Amino acid sequence: MLTVRLQKIADFIPLGNKIADIGTDHAYIPIYAVEHCQSPFAVAVDVHEGPYKRAREFVERQKLAKKISVRLGNGLEPLQAGEVDIIIMAGMGGILMQEILSISLAKWKTAKQLILQPQQATDKVRAFLYGQNWHLTDEALVEENGHLYEVLVAKPGRENMPSLQELFLGPILLRKRPPLFAKHQKQLLKKYSFIMKQLQSSAPNGERFFEVKKILAALKGSDKKC
């Protein structure tokens, strides 16, 4: 059984598509997707020897070695361009996620869809996707063990860059306002208010100060109805 966070990611996998799970750890998502007939084939990738071995053991224990290829390697390097339809990346920071995507443009741009769950810097991931002529088609919030997670679903296609408010709160989350949206907004306001307080003491006229000031204004303005 998947955790709440991983289940939300799995729910976005379209039926009948080959998937790759980058940073797979125990290969829970590939195993779930294959066992539930969501995917005919999956690639499970991890950069660390320990998680790679655990994933391989789990896959073999479930007798799925013919349908799930477990590979050791960094980011998307173990993948072949066009090998899978859906690329999943979860449980890593947004900056790292962006770096992995940046150095493997030719590989992930052959996919039909990305399903991403950045641990932080989600605004930068959103901006990166739109800068690469991809766009968000869905977003979700999920809470697990008191922590709030954002899940992003993206597909190829050029659209206008979201506003600053949309980059931080999520353009689709902002429109849909799911039950966890208020908590999501409150957490971001708390985070950037704390940063602002620190900057007021250390660098009140610095570039970062004015950047955070704009972010706070965008977050506070998100409750407008028109």
Coordinates of N, CA, C and O in Angstrom, one line a residue, residues 20-97:
A20 N 8.8 6.1 -15.8 CA 10.1 6.1 -15.2 C 9.9 6.8 -13.9 O 9.4 7.9 -13.8
D21 N 10.4 6.2 -12.8 CA 10.4 6.9 -11.5 C 11.8 7.2 -11.1 O 12.6 6.3 -10.8
I22 N 12.2 8.5 -11.1 CA 13.5 8.9 -10.8 C 13.7 9.2 -9.3 O 13.0 10.0 -8.8
G23 N 14.7 8.6 -8.7 CA 14.8 8.6 -7.2 C 13.8 7.7 -6.6 O 13.1 8.1 -5.7
T24 N 13.8 6.5 -7.1 CA 12.7 5.6 -6.8 C 12.7 5.0 -5.4 O 11.7 4.6 -4.9
D25 N 13.9 5.0 -4.7 CA 14.0 4.4 -3.4 C 13.6 2.9 -3.4 O 14.3 2.1 -3.9
H26 N 12.4 2.6 -2.9 CA 12.0 1.2 -2.8 C 11.2 0.7 -4.0 O 10.7 -0.4 -4.1
A27 N 11.1 1.6 -5.0 CA 10.3 1.3 -6.3 C 8.8 1.1 -6.0 O 8.1 0.3 -6.7
Y28 N 8.3 1.7 -5.0 CA 6.9 1.6 -4.6 C 6.0 2.0 -5.7 O 5.0 1.3 -6.0
I29 N 6.2 3.1 -6.3 CA 5.3 3.6 -7.4 C 5.4 2.7 -8.6 O 4.3 2.3 -9.1
P30 N 6.5 2.3 -9.1 CA 6.6 1.4 -10.3 C 5.9 0.1 -10.0 O 5.1 -0.4 -10.8
I31 N 6.1 -0.5 -8.8 CA 5.4 -1.7 -8.4 C 3.9 -1.6 -8.4 O 3.2 -2.4 -9.0
Y32 N 3.5 -0.5 -7.8 CA 2.0 -0.2 -7.7 C 1.4 -0.1 -9.1 O 0.4 -0.7 -9.4
A33 N 2.1 0.7 -9.9 CA 1.5 1.0 -11.3 C 1.5 -0.3 -12.1 O 0.5 -0.4 -12.9
V34 N 2.4 -1.1 -12.0 CA 2.4 -2.3 -12.8 C 1.4 -3.3 -12.3 O 0.7 -4.0 -13.0
E35 N 1.4 -3.5 -10.9 CA 0.5 -4.5 -10.3 C -1.0 -4.1 -10.5 O -1.9 -4.9 -10.6
H36 N -1.2 -2.7 -10.6 CA -2.6 -2.3 -10.8 C -2.9 -2.0 -12.3 O -3.9 -1.4 -12.6
C37 N -2.1 -2.5 -13.2 CA -2.3 -2.5 -14.6 C -2.4 -1.0 -15.1 O -3.0 -0.8 -16.2
Q38 N -1.8 -0.1 -14.4 CA -1.7 1.3 -14.9 C -0.7 1.4 -16.0 O -0.8 2.1 -17.0
S39 N 0.4 0.6 -15.8 CA 1.6 0.7 -16.7 C 2.0 -0.7 -17.1 O 2.1 -1.6 -16.3
P40 N 2.3 -0.9 -18.4 CA 2.8 -2.2 -18.9 C 4.3 -2.4 -18.6 O 4.7 -3.5 -18.6
F41 N 5.0 -1.3 -18.4 CA 6.4 -1.3 -18.2 C 6.9 -0.1 -17.4 O 6.3 1.0 -17.6
A42 N 7.9 -0.3 -16.5 CA 8.4 0.8 -15.7 C 9.9 0.7 -15.6 O 10.5 -0.4 -15.6
V43 N 10.5 1.9 -15.4 CA 11.9 2.0 -15.1 C 12.0 2.6 -13.7 O 11.4 3.7 -13.5
A44 N 12.8 2.0 -12.9 CA 13.0 2.6 -11.5 C 14.5 2.9 -11.4 O 15.3 2.1 -11.5
V45 N 14.7 4.2 -11.2 CA 16.1 4.7 -11.1 C 16.5 5.3 -9.8 O 15.7 6.1 -9.2
D46 N 17.7 5.0 -9.3 CA 18.2 5.7 -8.1 C 19.7 5.8 -8.2 O 20.4 5.0 -8.8
V47 N 20.2 6.9 -7.7 CA 21.6 7.3 -7.8 C 22.4 6.6 -6.7 O 23.6 6.5 -6.9
H48 N 21.8 6.2 -5.6 CA 22.5 5.6 -4.5 C 22.4 4.1 -4.5 O 21.4 3.5 -4.8
E49 N 23.5 3.4 -4.2 CA 23.6 2.0 -4.2 C 22.6 1.3 -3.3 O 21.9 0.3 -3.7
G50 N 22.4 1.8 -2.1 CA 21.5 1.2 -1.1 C 20.0 1.2 -1.6 O 19.4 0.1 -1.7
P51 N 19.5 2.3 -2.0 CA 18.1 2.3 -2.5 C 18.0 1.5 -3.8 O 16.9 0.9 -4.0
Y52 N 19.0 1.5 -4.6 CA 18.9 0.7 -5.9 C 18.8 -0.7 -5.5 O 18.0 -1.4 -6.1
K53 N 19.6 -1.2 -4.6 CA 19.5 -2.6 -4.2 C 18.2 -3.0 -3.6 O 17.6 -4.0 -3.8
R54 N 17.7 -2.0 -2.7 CA 16.3 -2.3 -2.1 C 15.3 -2.4 -3.2 O 14.4 -3.2 -3.1
A55 N 15.3 -1.5 -4.1 CA 14.3 -1.5 -5.2 C 14.4 -2.8 -6.0 O 13.4 -3.4 -6.3
R56 N 15.6 -3.2 -6.3 CA 15.8 -4.5 -7.1 C 15.2 -5.7 -6.3 O 14.5 -6.5 -6.8
E57 N 15.5 -5.7 -5.0 CA 15.0 -6.8 -4.1 C 13.4 -6.8 -4.1 O 12.8 -7.8 -4.2
F58 N 12.9 -5.6 -3.9 CA 11.4 -5.4 -3.9 C 10.8 -5.9 -5.2 O 9.8 -6.6 -5.2
V59 N 11.3 -5.5 -6.3 CA 10.8 -5.9 -7.6 C 10.9 -7.4 -7.8 O 10.0 -8.0 -8.3
E60 N 12.0 -8.0 -7.4 CA 12.2 -9.4 -7.6 C 11.3 -10.2 -6.7 O 10.7 -11.2 -7.1
R61 N 11.1 -9.7 -5.5 CA 10.2 -10.3 -4.5 C 8.7 -10.4 -5.0 O 8.0 -11.3 -4.8
Q62 N 8.4 -9.3 -5.8 CA 7.0 -9.3 -6.4 C 6.9 -10.0 -7.7 O 5.9 -9.9 -8.4
K63 N 8.1 -10.6 -8.1 CA 8.1 -11.3 -9.4 C 7.8 -10.4 -10.6 O 7.0 -10.7 -11.5
L64 N 8.4 -9.1 -10.6 CA 8.0 -8.2 -11.6 C 9.3 -7.7 -12.4 O 9.3 -6.7 -13.1
A65 N 10.3 -8.5 -12.3 CA 11.6 -8.1 -13.0 C 11.5 -8.0 -14.5 O 12.2 -7.3 -15.1
K66 N 10.5 -8.7 -15.1 CA 10.3 -8.6 -16.5 C 9.6 -7.3 -16.9 O 9.7 -7.0 -18.1
K67 N 8.9 -6.7 -16.0 CA 8.1 -5.5 -16.3 C 8.7 -4.3 -15.7 O 8.3 -3.2 -16.1
I68 N 9.6 -4.4 -14.7 CA 10.2 -3.2 -14.1 C 11.7 -3.4 -14.2 O 12.3 -4.3 -13.7
S69 N 12.4 -2.4 -14.9 CA 13.8 -2.4 -15.0 C 14.4 -1.4 -13.9 O 14.1 -0.2 -14.0
V70 N 15.1 -2.0 -13.0 CA 15.7 -1.2 -11.9 C 17.1 -0.8 -12.3 O 18.0 -1.7 -12.7
R71 N 17.4 0.5 -12.3 CA 18.7 0.9 -12.8 C 19.4 1.9 -11.8 O 18.8 2.7 -11.1
L72 N 20.7 1.8 -11.8 CA 21.6 2.6 -10.9 C 22.1 3.7 -11.8 O 22.7 3.5 -12.8
G73 N 21.9 5.0 -11.4 CA 22.5 6.1 -12.1 C 21.9 7.4 -11.7 O 21.0 7.5 -10.8
N74 N 22.5 8.5 -12.2 CA 22.2 9.8 -11.8 C 21.1 10.4 -12.6 O 21.2 10.5 -13.9
G75 N 20.0 10.8 -12.0 CA 18.9 11.5 -12.7 C 18.4 10.7 -13.9 O 18.0 9.5 -13.7
L76 N 18.3 11.3 -15.0 CA 17.7 10.7 -16.2 C 18.8 9.9 -17.1 O 18.4 9.4 -18.1
E77 N 20.0 9.9 -16.6 CA 21.1 9.3 -17.4 C 20.8 7.9 -17.8 O 21.1 7.5 -18.9
P78 N 20.2 7.0 -16.9 CA 20.0 5.6 -17.3 C 18.9 5.4 -18.3 O 18.7 4.3 -18.8
L79 N 18.1 6.5 -18.6 CA 17.0 6.4 -19.5 C 17.5 6.6 -20.9 O 18.4 7.4 -21.2
Q80 N 16.8 6.0 -21.9 CA 16.9 6.3 -23.3 C 15.8 7.2 -23.7 O 14.7 7.2 -23.2
A81 N 16.2 8.2 -24.6 CA 15.1 9.1 -25.1 C 14.0 8.3 -25.8 O 14.2 7.4 -26.6
G82 N 12.8 8.6 -25.4 CA 11.6 8.0 -25.9 C 11.3 6.7 -25.4 O 10.3 6.0 -25.8
E83 N 12.0 6.2 -24.3 CA 11.8 4.9 -23.7 C 10.5 4.8 -22.9 O 9.9 3.8 -22.9
V84 N 10.1 5.9 -22.3 CA 8.9 5.9 -21.5 C 8.0 7.1 -21.9 O 8.5 8.1 -22.5
D85 N 6.8 7.0 -21.4 CA 5.8 8.1 -21.7 C 5.7 9.1 -20.6 O 5.4 10.3 -20.8
I86 N 5.8 8.6 -19.4 CA 5.6 9.4 -18.2 C 6.8 9.4 -17.3 O 7.4 8.3 -17.0
I87 N 7.3 10.6 -16.9 CA 8.5 10.6 -16.0 C 8.0 11.2 -14.7 O 7.4 12.3 -14.6
I88 N 8.3 10.5 -13.6 CA 8.0 10.9 -12.2 C 9.2 11.2 -11.5 O 10.2 10.5 -11.5
M89 N 9.2 12.3 -10.8 CA 10.3 12.7 -9.9 C 9.6 13.2 -8.6 O 8.8 14.2 -8.6
A90 N 10.0 12.6 -7.5 CA 9.4 13.0 -6.2 C 10.4 12.8 -5.1 O 11.4 12.1 -5.2
G91 N 10.1 13.5 -4.0 CA 10.9 13.4 -2.8 C 12.3 14.0 -2.9 O 13.2 13.6 -2.2
M92 N 12.5 15.0 -3.8 CA 13.7 15.7 -3.9 C 13.5 17.2 -3.9 O 12.3 17.6 -4.3
G93 N 14.5 18.0 -3.7 CA 14.3 19.5 -3.7 C 14.0 20.0 -5.1 O 14.5 19.4 -6.1
G94 N 13.4 21.1 -5.2 CA 13.0 21.7 -6.5 C 14.3 22.1 -7.3 O 14.3 22.0 -8.5
I95 N 15.3 22.6 -6.6 CA 16.5 23.0 -7.3 C 17.2 21.8 -7.9 O 17.6 21.9 -9.1
L96 N 17.3 20.7 -7.2 CA 17.9 19.5 -7.7 C 17.1 19.0 -8.9 O 17.6 18.6 -9.9
M97 N 15.8 19.0 -8.8 CA 14.9 18.6 -9.8 C 15.1 19.4 -11.1 O 15.2 18.8 -12.2

